[in-house]
Amino acid sequence: MSSPATSPGRDLLAGLNPDQAEAVTAGDGAMLVVAGAGSGKTRVLTHRIAHLIGRGVSPFEILAITFTNKAADEMKARVAALVGSVAAKMWVSTFHAACVRILRRDAKALGYPSSFTIYDQADAVRLTGYVLRDLDIDPKKMTPRAVHGAVSAAKNDLVGAEAYAEAARTIFERRIAAVYAEYQQRLARAGAMDFDDLLTQTVRLFREHPAVLEHYQRRFRHVLVDEYQDTNRAQNELVVRLGGGYGNVFVVGDSDQSIYKFRGADISNILDFEKAFPDASVVVLDQNYRSTQTILDAANAVIANNLGRTPKELWTAQGNGEQLVHYTAEDEHDEAAWVGTEIARLHDGGTYRWGDVAVFYRTNAQSRVIEEQLVRRGIPYKVIGGARFYDRREIKDALAYLKATVNPADEVSLKRVLNVPRRGVGDTTVGRLDAWAKSEGVPFCVALERAEEAGAKGPALKGIGRFLELL
């Protein structure tokens, strides 16, 4: 009896429309799948992977990239349902997770330890604040978050500290350049990378070490990428370089759904895909399975005004559905009252459950007046969001202790928990230790070990001693 992995044939194509089937069964070479909203792109990606495995491609040779861990887990599960346990041999991950795996193996070629620490957004902003303080830049005029945002944007565009300094024209840009340079030096001394470095250092690795690139080009015979419209310049270069071996790059995206420009996403990556891969085939998925034709007509009319897009007209076989309703409220209270009334009407009519209704708002601050209305009307609800587990203060503190134990050069983690719980080590003492470390050209951890010599006194000196004993 044939296993699912060896006979994808009809079963694999069952339920696919002709355009989806064309994308799934395409031969080798580059392919761009322009997938409109609700057109079944995840189904196409997973069935494409199953098709490759079914025709003899080893799962070990497949790299599939998504944008969230949740999407990666979902893709793994779907592929496993189609081909069985062999799916576990694939790399299915986010760009950042894939880069971590590559760098853990080869970061030593760039001067980093294989056990380098990864700074999350909060850690990176905290380090930026230290740099601003040490460079005597007023954090009220140039906030750590804004400065780090500028540095992050430069990294996403593959602009290094030196290149940024050379291009700086205004006083603001020159200050950013100074912070950028010192920030990168601090990361290097700490044996750490921020999220952006995971991408840029992998690009650097591939550029400066062709043998490493060739290893991964041979390893990944097929590269598949979801949400390609949301890739930035660094991510695009990674895809182009990895796909430069066999040329089997399968990307799915839609220029109409590009909403992450503020994070560095470059819509030209999908628009110029055929320039990067001149022999690429293009398949357009324009049948929508999620919405009614009334909704699609409205969306088509709006999006048609966008410049620089791949033309397509979404359609559905699900009929016209209900008419759209547009309500212009006098203020946020009137708006919330209308939302509450409408939800109650839908529910009380017996057609919808409370769980069938979702309310979207632009900023979290807008939820309060809506929640007040829902409470007043006795409508049960759940707010999606809030602090994630790893963003909770006590969790970040615990992780900082572990990071500092594994990598004593990790300045940000050391400073985060040096006085947690309170040990009498204040900002003044930390400033003295920083200044001494800088004058001696040593990491912050050395200043802690030689705290008395660095100027720590009294309770602070004793507190530092207790901290070092704990580590």
Short mmCIF file of C-alpha atoms in Angstrom, two decimals:
data_model
loop_
_atom_site.label_atom_id
_atom_site.label_comp_id
_atom_site.label_asym_id
_atom_site.label_seq_id
_atom_site.Cartn_x
_atom_site.Cartn_y
_atom_site.Cartn_z
CA MET A 1 0.00 0.00 0.00
CA SER A 2 1.29 3.48 -0.85
CA SER A 3 1.83 5.99 1.92
CA PRO A 4 0.54 9.56 1.65
CA ALA A 5 4.10 10.75 1.16
CA THR A 6 4.56 8.67 -1.98
CA SER A 7 1.20 9.11 -3.68
CA PRO A 8 0.07 12.72 -3.40
CA GLY A 9 -1.89 12.57 -6.70
CA ARG A 10 -5.63 13.03 -6.63
CA ASP A 11 -6.07 13.10 -2.84
CA LEU A 12 -3.60 15.96 -2.54
CA LEU A 13 -5.38 17.98 -5.21
CA ALA A 14 -8.88 17.26 -3.95
CA GLY A 15 -10.69 20.46 -3.06
CA LEU A 16 -8.20 22.75 -4.85
CA ASN A 17 -9.39 25.11 -7.55
CA PRO A 18 -7.48 25.14 -10.90
CA ASP A 19 -5.20 28.07 -9.92
CA GLN A 20 -4.35 26.50 -6.57
CA ALA A 21 -3.62 23.15 -8.25
CA GLU A 22 -1.36 24.86 -10.79
CA ALA A 23 0.71 26.42 -8.01
CA VAL A 24 0.88 23.19 -5.99
CA THR A 25 2.00 20.98 -8.90
CA ALA A 26 4.39 23.39 -10.65
CA GLY A 27 7.79 22.00 -11.60
CA ASP A 28 11.16 23.24 -10.41
CA GLY A 29 12.13 26.90 -10.66
CA ALA A 30 10.98 30.13 -9.04
CA MET A 31 7.30 30.89 -8.56
CA LEU A 32 5.38 33.89 -7.28
CA VAL A 33 1.89 33.13 -6.01
CA VAL A 34 -0.13 36.35 -5.77
CA ALA A 35 -2.67 35.28 -3.18
CA GLY A 36 -5.58 37.59 -2.49
CA ALA A 37 -7.11 37.73 0.99
CA GLY A 38 -8.99 34.56 1.88
CA SER A 39 -7.84 32.71 -1.24
CA GLY A 40 -6.44 29.65 0.55
CA LYS A 41 -2.74 30.49 0.45
CA THR A 42 -1.86 28.42 3.52
CA ARG A 43 -3.55 25.42 1.92
CA VAL A 44 -1.50 26.01 -1.23
CA LEU A 45 1.76 26.24 0.71
CA THR A 46 1.17 23.09 2.74
CA HIS A 47 -0.03 21.10 -0.26
CA ARG A 48 2.97 22.35 -2.28
CA ILE A 49 5.31 21.00 0.42
CA ALA A 50 3.42 17.70 0.50
CA HIS A 51 3.62 17.52 -3.30
CA LEU A 52 7.40 18.04 -3.22
CA ILE A 53 7.83 15.28 -0.63
CA GLY A 54 5.50 13.03 -2.58
CA ARG A 55 7.57 13.34 -5.72
CA GLY A 56 10.77 12.40 -3.87
CA VAL A 57 12.21 15.60 -2.39
CA SER A 58 13.64 14.93 1.06
CA PRO A 59 11.96 16.93 3.86
CA PHE A 60 15.52 17.64 5.03
CA GLU A 61 15.97 19.71 1.85
CA ILE A 62 12.94 21.96 2.43
CA LEU A 63 12.99 25.34 4.18
CA ALA A 64 9.61 26.99 4.80
CA ILE A 65 9.50 30.50 6.24
CA THR A 66 6.51 32.13 7.93
CA PHE A 67 6.19 35.33 9.95
CA THR A 68 4.95 34.05 13.31
CA ASN A 69 5.69 31.03 15.47
CA LYS A 70 1.97 30.26 15.54
CA ALA A 71 1.84 30.15 11.73
CA ALA A 72 4.94 27.92 11.67
CA ASP A 73 3.37 25.48 14.12
CA GLU A 74 0.15 25.44 12.10
CA MET A 75 2.05 24.74 8.88
CA LYS A 76 3.99 21.88 10.47
CA ALA A 77 0.76 20.32 11.73
CA ARG A 78 -0.96 20.64 8.35
CA VAL A 79 1.95 19.15 6.44
CA ALA A 80 2.25 16.31 8.98
CA ALA A 81 -1.44 15.54 8.44
CA LEU A 82 -0.72 15.17 4.72
CA VAL A 83 2.59 13.29 4.70
CA GLY A 84 3.06 11.88 8.19
CA SER A 85 5.95 12.08 10.63
CA VAL A 86 8.59 12.74 7.94
CA ALA A 87 7.43 16.39 8.08
CA ALA A 88 9.42 16.77 11.32
CA LYS A 89 12.65 16.77 9.28
CA MET A 90 11.75 20.07 7.57
CA TRP A 91 12.81 23.50 8.71
CA VAL A 92 9.53 25.36 9.21
CA SER A 93 10.16 28.55 11.13
CA THR A 94 10.19 32.33 11.18
CA PHE A 95 13.05 34.23 9.55
CA HIS A 96 14.50 35.02 12.96
CA ALA A 97 14.31 31.44 14.22
CA ALA A 98 15.98 30.13 11.05
CA CYS A 99 18.75 32.72 11.42
CA VAL A 100 19.30 31.72 15.06
CA ARG A 101 19.87 28.10 13.98
CA ILE A 102 22.32 29.19 11.31
CA LEU A 103 24.18 31.56 13.64
CA ARG A 104 24.41 29.05 16.50
CA ARG A 105 26.37 26.89 14.10
CA ASP A 106 28.48 29.52 12.33
CA ALA A 107 28.51 32.78 14.33
CA LYS A 108 32.09 32.09 15.43
CA ALA A 109 33.16 33.02 11.90
CA LEU A 110 31.91 36.54 12.69
CA GLY A 111 33.56 36.75 16.10
CA TYR A 112 30.48 35.84 18.17
CA PRO A 113 30.27 32.94 20.61
CA SER A 114 27.87 30.18 19.56
CA SER A 115 26.05 30.82 22.85
CA PHE A 116 25.44 34.50 22.03
CA THR A 117 22.66 36.20 23.97
CA ILE A 118 19.58 37.47 22.12
CA TYR A 119 18.22 40.85 23.23
CA ASP A 120 14.50 41.34 22.78
CA GLN A 121 12.91 44.73 22.08
CA ALA A 122 12.87 45.75 25.75
CA ASP A 123 16.52 44.75 26.25
CA ALA A 124 17.57 46.64 23.12
CA VAL A 125 15.76 49.82 24.20
CA ARG A 126 17.31 49.53 27.66
CA LEU A 127 20.81 49.25 26.18
CA THR A 128 20.08 52.24 23.94
CA GLY A 129 19.19 54.20 27.08
CA TYR A 130 22.57 53.31 28.63
CA VAL A 131 24.35 54.49 25.51
CA LEU A 132 22.43 57.79 25.43
CA ARG A 133 23.34 58.41 29.06
CA ASP A 134 27.03 57.64 28.51
CA LEU A 135 27.16 59.90 25.44
CA ASP A 136 25.51 62.75 27.40
CA ILE A 137 22.49 62.86 25.09
CA ASP A 138 19.28 64.04 26.77
CA PRO A 139 16.85 61.04 26.74
CA LYS A 140 13.92 63.46 26.92
CA LYS A 141 14.87 65.07 23.61
CA MET A 142 15.90 61.78 22.01
CA THR A 143 14.04 58.93 23.69
CA PRO A 144 15.66 55.48 23.79
CA ARG A 145 12.68 53.95 21.99
CA ALA A 146 12.79 56.49 19.13
CA VAL A 147 16.56 56.23 18.76
CA HIS A 148 16.46 52.45 18.74
CA GLY A 149 13.68 52.64 16.15
CA ALA A 150 15.98 54.64 13.87
CA VAL A 151 18.81 52.14 14.39
CA SER A 152 16.44 49.23 13.73
CA ALA A 153 15.19 50.83 10.51
CA ALA A 154 18.79 51.25 9.32
CA LYS A 155 19.56 47.60 10.06
CA ASN A 156 16.46 46.40 8.22
CA ASP A 157 17.75 48.31 5.18
CA LEU A 158 21.21 46.72 5.67
CA VAL A 159 22.80 50.08 6.50
CA GLY A 160 25.63 49.52 8.98
CA ALA A 161 26.88 51.99 11.59
CA GLU A 162 29.73 53.29 9.41
CA ALA A 163 27.53 53.75 6.35
CA TYR A 164 24.89 55.48 8.46
CA ALA A 165 27.51 57.90 9.84
CA GLU A 166 28.80 58.69 6.35
CA ALA A 167 25.27 59.48 5.13
CA ALA A 168 24.32 61.55 8.21
CA ARG A 169 23.61 65.18 7.38
CA THR A 170 21.66 66.72 10.27
CA ILE A 171 22.68 67.02 13.93
CA PHE A 172 19.97 64.51 14.79
CA GLU A 173 21.30 61.97 12.28
CA ARG A 174 24.89 62.44 13.50
CA ARG A 175 23.78 61.77 17.08
CA ILE A 176 21.90 58.68 15.95
CA ALA A 177 25.07 57.57 14.15
CA ALA A 178 27.12 57.97 17.34
CA VAL A 179 24.60 55.97 19.34
CA TYR A 180 24.40 53.32 16.60
CA ALA A 181 28.18 52.80 16.62
CA GLU A 182 28.45 52.60 20.41
CA TYR A 183 25.34 50.41 20.62
CA GLN A 184 26.85 47.86 18.24
CA GLN A 185 30.15 47.88 20.14
CA ARG A 186 28.30 47.22 23.39
CA LEU A 187 26.41 44.33 21.80
CA ALA A 188 29.66 42.83 20.50
CA ARG A 189 31.37 43.16 23.88
CA ALA A 190 28.39 41.47 25.54
CA GLY A 191 28.42 38.63 23.01
CA ALA A 192 24.85 39.59 22.16
CA MET A 193 22.62 40.32 19.17
CA ASP A 194 19.30 42.10 18.98
CA PHE A 195 16.45 40.83 16.78
CA ASP A 196 17.60 42.88 13.80
CA ASP A 197 21.15 41.52 14.11
CA LEU A 198 19.84 37.99 13.72
CA LEU A 199 18.93 38.94 10.15
CA THR A 200 21.78 41.32 9.31
CA GLN A 201 24.52 39.13 10.78
CA THR A 202 23.22 36.15 8.80
CA VAL A 203 23.34 38.30 5.65
CA ARG A 204 26.88 39.30 6.60
CA LEU A 205 27.78 35.65 7.19
CA PHE A 206 26.56 34.70 3.71
CA ARG A 207 28.32 37.66 2.09
CA GLU A 208 31.69 37.18 3.80
CA HIS A 209 31.81 33.38 3.98
CA PRO A 210 30.77 31.83 0.63
CA ALA A 211 31.44 28.31 1.90
CA VAL A 212 28.79 28.74 4.60
CA LEU A 213 26.30 30.07 2.06
CA GLU A 214 27.06 27.18 -0.29
CA HIS A 215 26.43 24.73 2.55
CA TYR A 216 22.91 26.06 3.08
CA GLN A 217 22.23 26.41 -0.64
CA ARG A 218 23.01 22.70 -1.03
CA ARG A 219 21.05 21.85 2.10
CA PHE A 220 17.86 23.67 1.06
CA ARG A 221 16.89 22.52 -2.39
CA HIS A 222 13.50 24.22 -2.03
CA VAL A 223 12.81 27.52 -0.23
CA LEU A 224 9.18 28.54 0.42
CA VAL A 225 8.16 31.87 1.96
CA ASP A 226 4.77 33.06 3.21
CA GLU A 227 3.62 36.72 3.43
CA TYR A 228 6.38 37.85 1.08
CA GLN A 229 4.96 41.36 0.88
CA ASP A 230 6.02 41.85 4.51
CA THR A 231 9.72 41.07 4.00
CA ASN A 232 12.32 43.78 4.52
CA ARG A 233 15.53 44.23 2.57
CA ALA A 234 17.55 41.92 4.84
CA GLN A 235 14.98 39.13 4.66
CA ASN A 236 14.72 39.49 0.90
CA GLU A 237 18.48 39.15 0.50
CA LEU A 238 18.45 36.01 2.63
CA VAL A 239 15.83 34.46 0.36
CA VAL A 240 17.60 35.50 -2.84
CA ARG A 241 20.95 34.16 -1.61
CA LEU A 242 19.57 30.87 -0.29
CA GLY A 243 17.61 30.38 -3.49
CA GLY A 244 20.63 31.17 -5.63
CA GLY A 245 21.70 27.53 -5.59
CA TYR A 246 18.88 25.49 -7.09
CA GLY A 247 16.66 28.46 -7.93
CA ASN A 248 13.62 26.74 -6.41
CA VAL A 249 12.06 29.66 -4.57
CA PHE A 250 8.30 29.57 -4.00
CA VAL A 251 6.90 32.77 -2.47
CA VAL A 252 3.33 33.64 -1.57
CA GLY A 253 2.17 37.18 -0.99
CA ASP A 254 -0.06 40.04 -2.00
CA SER A 255 0.98 43.66 -2.48
CA ASP A 256 -2.56 44.68 -1.48
CA GLN A 257 -1.96 43.28 2.03
CA SER A 258 1.33 45.03 2.74
CA ILE A 259 0.74 46.80 6.07
CA TYR A 260 4.14 46.60 7.79
CA LYS A 261 6.11 49.39 6.15
CA PHE A 262 6.56 50.92 9.61
CA ARG A 263 8.51 47.76 10.54
CA GLY A 264 10.73 48.01 7.48
CA ALA A 265 8.65 45.89 5.08
CA ASP A 266 9.51 46.72 1.47
CA ILE A 267 6.69 46.12 -1.00
CA SER A 268 9.18 46.27 -3.88
CA ASN A 269 10.45 42.81 -2.84
CA ILE A 270 7.28 41.18 -4.16
CA LEU A 271 6.85 43.63 -7.05
CA ASP A 272 10.45 43.02 -8.20
CA PHE A 273 10.52 39.25 -7.57
CA GLU A 274 10.60 38.58 -11.29
CA LYS A 275 13.71 40.76 -11.61
CA ALA A 276 15.51 38.69 -8.98
CA PHE A 277 14.33 35.49 -10.67
CA PRO A 278 13.78 36.29 -14.40
CA ASP A 279 12.41 32.83 -15.22
CA ALA A 280 9.83 32.91 -12.43
CA SER A 281 6.26 31.78 -13.07
CA VAL A 282 3.33 33.73 -11.64
CA VAL A 283 0.00 32.34 -10.46
CA VAL A 284 -2.80 34.61 -9.22
CA LEU A 285 -5.26 33.28 -6.63
CA ASP A 286 -8.30 35.54 -6.86
CA GLN A 287 -11.12 33.29 -5.63
CA ASN A 288 -12.04 34.25 -2.09
CA TYR A 289 -13.45 31.68 0.35
CA ARG A 290 -13.93 33.96 3.34
CA SER A 291 -16.22 36.86 2.33
CA THR A 292 -19.36 37.66 0.41
CA GLN A 293 -19.27 39.41 -2.97
CA THR A 294 -20.62 42.62 -1.43
CA ILE A 295 -17.62 42.85 0.88
CA LEU A 296 -15.22 41.98 -1.95
CA ASP A 297 -16.71 44.60 -4.27
CA ALA A 298 -16.17 47.27 -1.63
CA ALA A 299 -12.61 46.10 -0.96
CA ASN A 300 -11.82 45.91 -4.70
CA ALA A 301 -13.10 49.45 -5.21
CA VAL A 302 -10.87 50.82 -2.44
CA ILE A 303 -7.70 48.88 -3.23
CA ALA A 304 -7.92 49.66 -6.96
CA ASN A 305 -6.66 53.15 -6.11
CA ASN A 306 -3.34 51.83 -4.78
CA LEU A 307 -0.26 52.51 -6.85
CA GLY A 308 2.29 49.81 -7.64
CA ARG A 309 0.16 46.69 -7.26
CA THR A 310 -0.38 43.46 -9.14
CA PRO A 311 -3.85 43.84 -10.75
CA LYS A 312 -6.50 41.37 -9.61
CA GLU A 313 -10.21 41.35 -8.83
CA LEU A 314 -11.28 39.13 -5.96
CA TRP A 315 -14.45 37.11 -6.46
CA THR A 316 -16.41 34.47 -4.58
CA ALA A 317 -19.00 31.81 -5.24
CA GLN A 318 -20.71 32.49 -1.90
CA GLY A 319 -23.23 35.05 -3.13
CA ASN A 320 -23.77 38.72 -2.37
CA GLY A 321 -24.58 38.48 1.33
CA GLU A 322 -25.77 41.36 3.51
CA GLN A 323 -25.23 45.02 2.69
CA LEU A 324 -22.43 46.94 4.37
CA VAL A 325 -23.37 49.48 7.04
CA HIS A 326 -21.44 52.70 7.58
CA TYR A 327 -22.25 54.67 10.72
CA THR A 328 -20.79 58.13 11.37
CA ALA A 329 -20.71 58.73 15.13
CA GLU A 330 -20.65 62.10 16.86
CA ASP A 331 -17.90 61.04 19.30
CA GLU A 332 -16.37 57.95 20.87
CA HIS A 333 -19.28 57.53 23.32
CA ASP A 334 -21.85 57.62 20.53
CA GLU A 335 -19.72 55.16 18.59
CA ALA A 336 -19.48 52.75 21.54
CA ALA A 337 -23.22 53.00 22.18
CA TRP A 338 -23.97 52.13 18.55
CA VAL A 339 -21.57 49.16 18.68
CA GLY A 340 -23.24 47.85 21.85
CA THR A 341 -26.73 48.26 20.40
CA GLU A 342 -25.76 46.52 17.15
CA ILE A 343 -24.15 43.55 18.95
CA ALA A 344 -27.23 43.14 21.14
CA ARG A 345 -29.51 43.28 18.06
CA LEU A 346 -27.50 40.61 16.24
CA HIS A 347 -27.51 38.33 19.26
CA ASP A 348 -31.11 38.83 20.31
CA GLY A 349 -32.30 38.08 16.79
CA GLY A 350 -31.25 34.48 17.42
CA THR A 351 -28.97 34.28 14.37
CA TYR A 352 -25.60 34.91 16.06
CA ARG A 353 -23.85 33.87 19.27
CA TRP A 354 -21.83 36.39 21.28
CA GLY A 355 -18.69 34.61 20.10
CA ASP A 356 -19.59 35.27 16.45
CA VAL A 357 -18.94 39.00 16.88
CA ALA A 358 -15.56 40.77 16.90
CA VAL A 359 -14.81 44.45 17.52
CA PHE A 360 -11.62 45.91 16.08
CA TYR A 361 -10.14 49.25 17.11
CA ARG A 362 -7.07 51.17 15.99
CA THR A 363 -5.42 51.71 19.38
CA ASN A 364 -5.76 50.01 22.77
CA ALA A 365 -6.85 53.31 24.31
CA GLN A 366 -10.11 53.08 22.37
CA SER A 367 -11.22 49.90 24.12
CA ARG A 368 -12.26 51.55 27.41
CA VAL A 369 -15.44 53.29 26.23
CA ILE A 370 -16.46 50.20 24.24
CA GLU A 371 -15.92 47.96 27.27
CA GLU A 372 -18.01 50.32 29.41
CA GLN A 373 -20.92 49.95 26.99
CA LEU A 374 -20.60 46.17 26.87
CA VAL A 375 -20.55 45.93 30.68
CA ARG A 376 -23.55 48.27 30.94
CA ARG A 377 -25.53 46.05 28.54
CA GLY A 378 -24.44 42.78 30.12
CA ILE A 379 -22.66 41.63 26.98
CA PRO A 380 -19.89 39.10 27.78
CA TYR A 381 -16.57 39.83 26.10
CA LYS A 382 -12.86 39.06 26.15
CA VAL A 383 -10.08 41.50 25.27
CA ILE A 384 -7.42 39.83 23.16
CA GLY A 385 -3.93 41.11 23.90
CA GLY A 386 -2.26 42.38 27.04
CA ALA A 387 1.13 41.42 28.39
CA ARG A 388 2.43 38.13 27.02
CA PHE A 389 4.00 35.59 29.36
CA TYR A 390 7.60 36.39 28.43
CA ASP A 391 6.92 40.14 28.67
CA ARG A 392 5.91 39.96 32.33
CA ARG A 393 8.37 41.68 34.62
CA GLU A 394 9.05 38.73 36.92
CA ILE A 395 9.62 36.41 33.94
CA LYS A 396 12.04 38.84 32.31
CA ASP A 397 13.88 39.17 35.64
CA ALA A 398 14.20 35.38 35.98
CA LEU A 399 15.44 35.08 32.39
CA ALA A 400 17.95 37.90 32.99
CA TYR A 401 19.46 35.93 35.88
CA LEU A 402 19.80 32.88 33.65
CA LYS A 403 21.30 34.91 30.80
CA ALA A 404 23.80 36.59 33.12
CA THR A 405 24.82 33.19 34.50
CA VAL A 406 25.40 31.73 31.04
CA ASN A 407 26.98 34.88 29.59
CA PRO A 408 28.53 37.15 32.28
CA ALA A 409 29.43 39.70 29.56
CA ASP A 410 25.70 40.38 29.01
CA GLU A 411 25.59 43.97 30.29
CA VAL A 412 21.84 44.48 29.90
CA SER A 413 20.89 41.34 31.85
CA LEU A 414 23.39 42.11 34.62
CA LYS A 415 22.12 45.65 35.07
CA ARG A 416 18.49 44.54 34.98
CA VAL A 417 18.81 42.31 38.05
CA LEU A 418 21.81 43.82 39.85
CA ASN A 419 19.40 45.47 42.29
CA VAL A 420 16.51 42.97 42.01
CA PRO A 421 15.63 42.33 44.77
CA ARG A 422 16.97 45.55 46.29
CA ARG A 423 20.59 45.32 47.40
CA GLY A 424 21.40 49.02 47.79
CA VAL A 425 22.99 49.31 44.35
CA GLY A 426 21.60 52.50 42.80
CA ASP A 427 22.09 54.36 39.52
CA THR A 428 25.01 56.38 40.94
CA THR A 429 27.00 53.23 41.66
CA VAL A 430 26.13 51.74 38.26
CA GLY A 431 27.31 54.99 36.64
CA ARG A 432 30.66 54.74 38.47
CA LEU A 433 31.09 51.14 37.41
CA ASP A 434 30.25 52.06 33.80
CA ALA A 435 32.72 54.93 33.77
CA TRP A 436 35.47 52.76 35.25
CA ALA A 437 34.80 49.93 32.78
CA LYS A 438 34.95 52.37 29.88
CA SER A 439 38.23 53.94 31.10
CA GLU A 440 39.80 50.50 31.60
CA GLY A 441 38.41 49.09 28.36
CA VAL A 442 36.79 46.12 30.09
CA PRO A 443 33.22 44.73 30.18
CA PHE A 444 30.76 45.71 32.90
CA CYS A 445 31.11 42.26 34.53
CA VAL A 446 34.79 42.98 35.26
CA ALA A 447 33.80 46.27 36.90
CA LEU A 448 31.46 44.29 39.16
CA GLU A 449 34.25 41.89 40.13
CA ARG A 450 36.52 44.85 40.94
CA ALA A 451 33.73 47.00 42.34
CA GLU A 452 35.75 48.54 45.18
CA GLU A 453 38.49 49.58 42.79
CA ALA A 454 35.80 50.97 40.47
CA GLY A 455 34.45 53.25 43.20
CA ALA A 456 31.60 51.28 44.83
CA LYS A 457 31.24 51.95 48.55
CA GLY A 458 29.29 50.97 51.66
CA PRO A 459 25.96 49.13 51.19
CA ALA A 460 26.35 49.15 47.41
CA LEU A 461 29.68 47.31 47.64
CA LYS A 462 28.17 44.70 49.96
CA GLY A 463 25.14 44.36 47.68
CA ILE A 464 27.36 43.73 44.67
CA GLY A 465 29.21 41.07 46.66
CA ARG A 466 25.95 39.28 47.45
CA PHE A 467 24.91 39.49 43.80
CA LEU A 468 28.16 37.92 42.59
CA GLU A 469 27.86 35.14 45.16
CA LEU A 470 24.37 34.40 43.85
CA LEU A 471 25.63 34.11 40.26
#
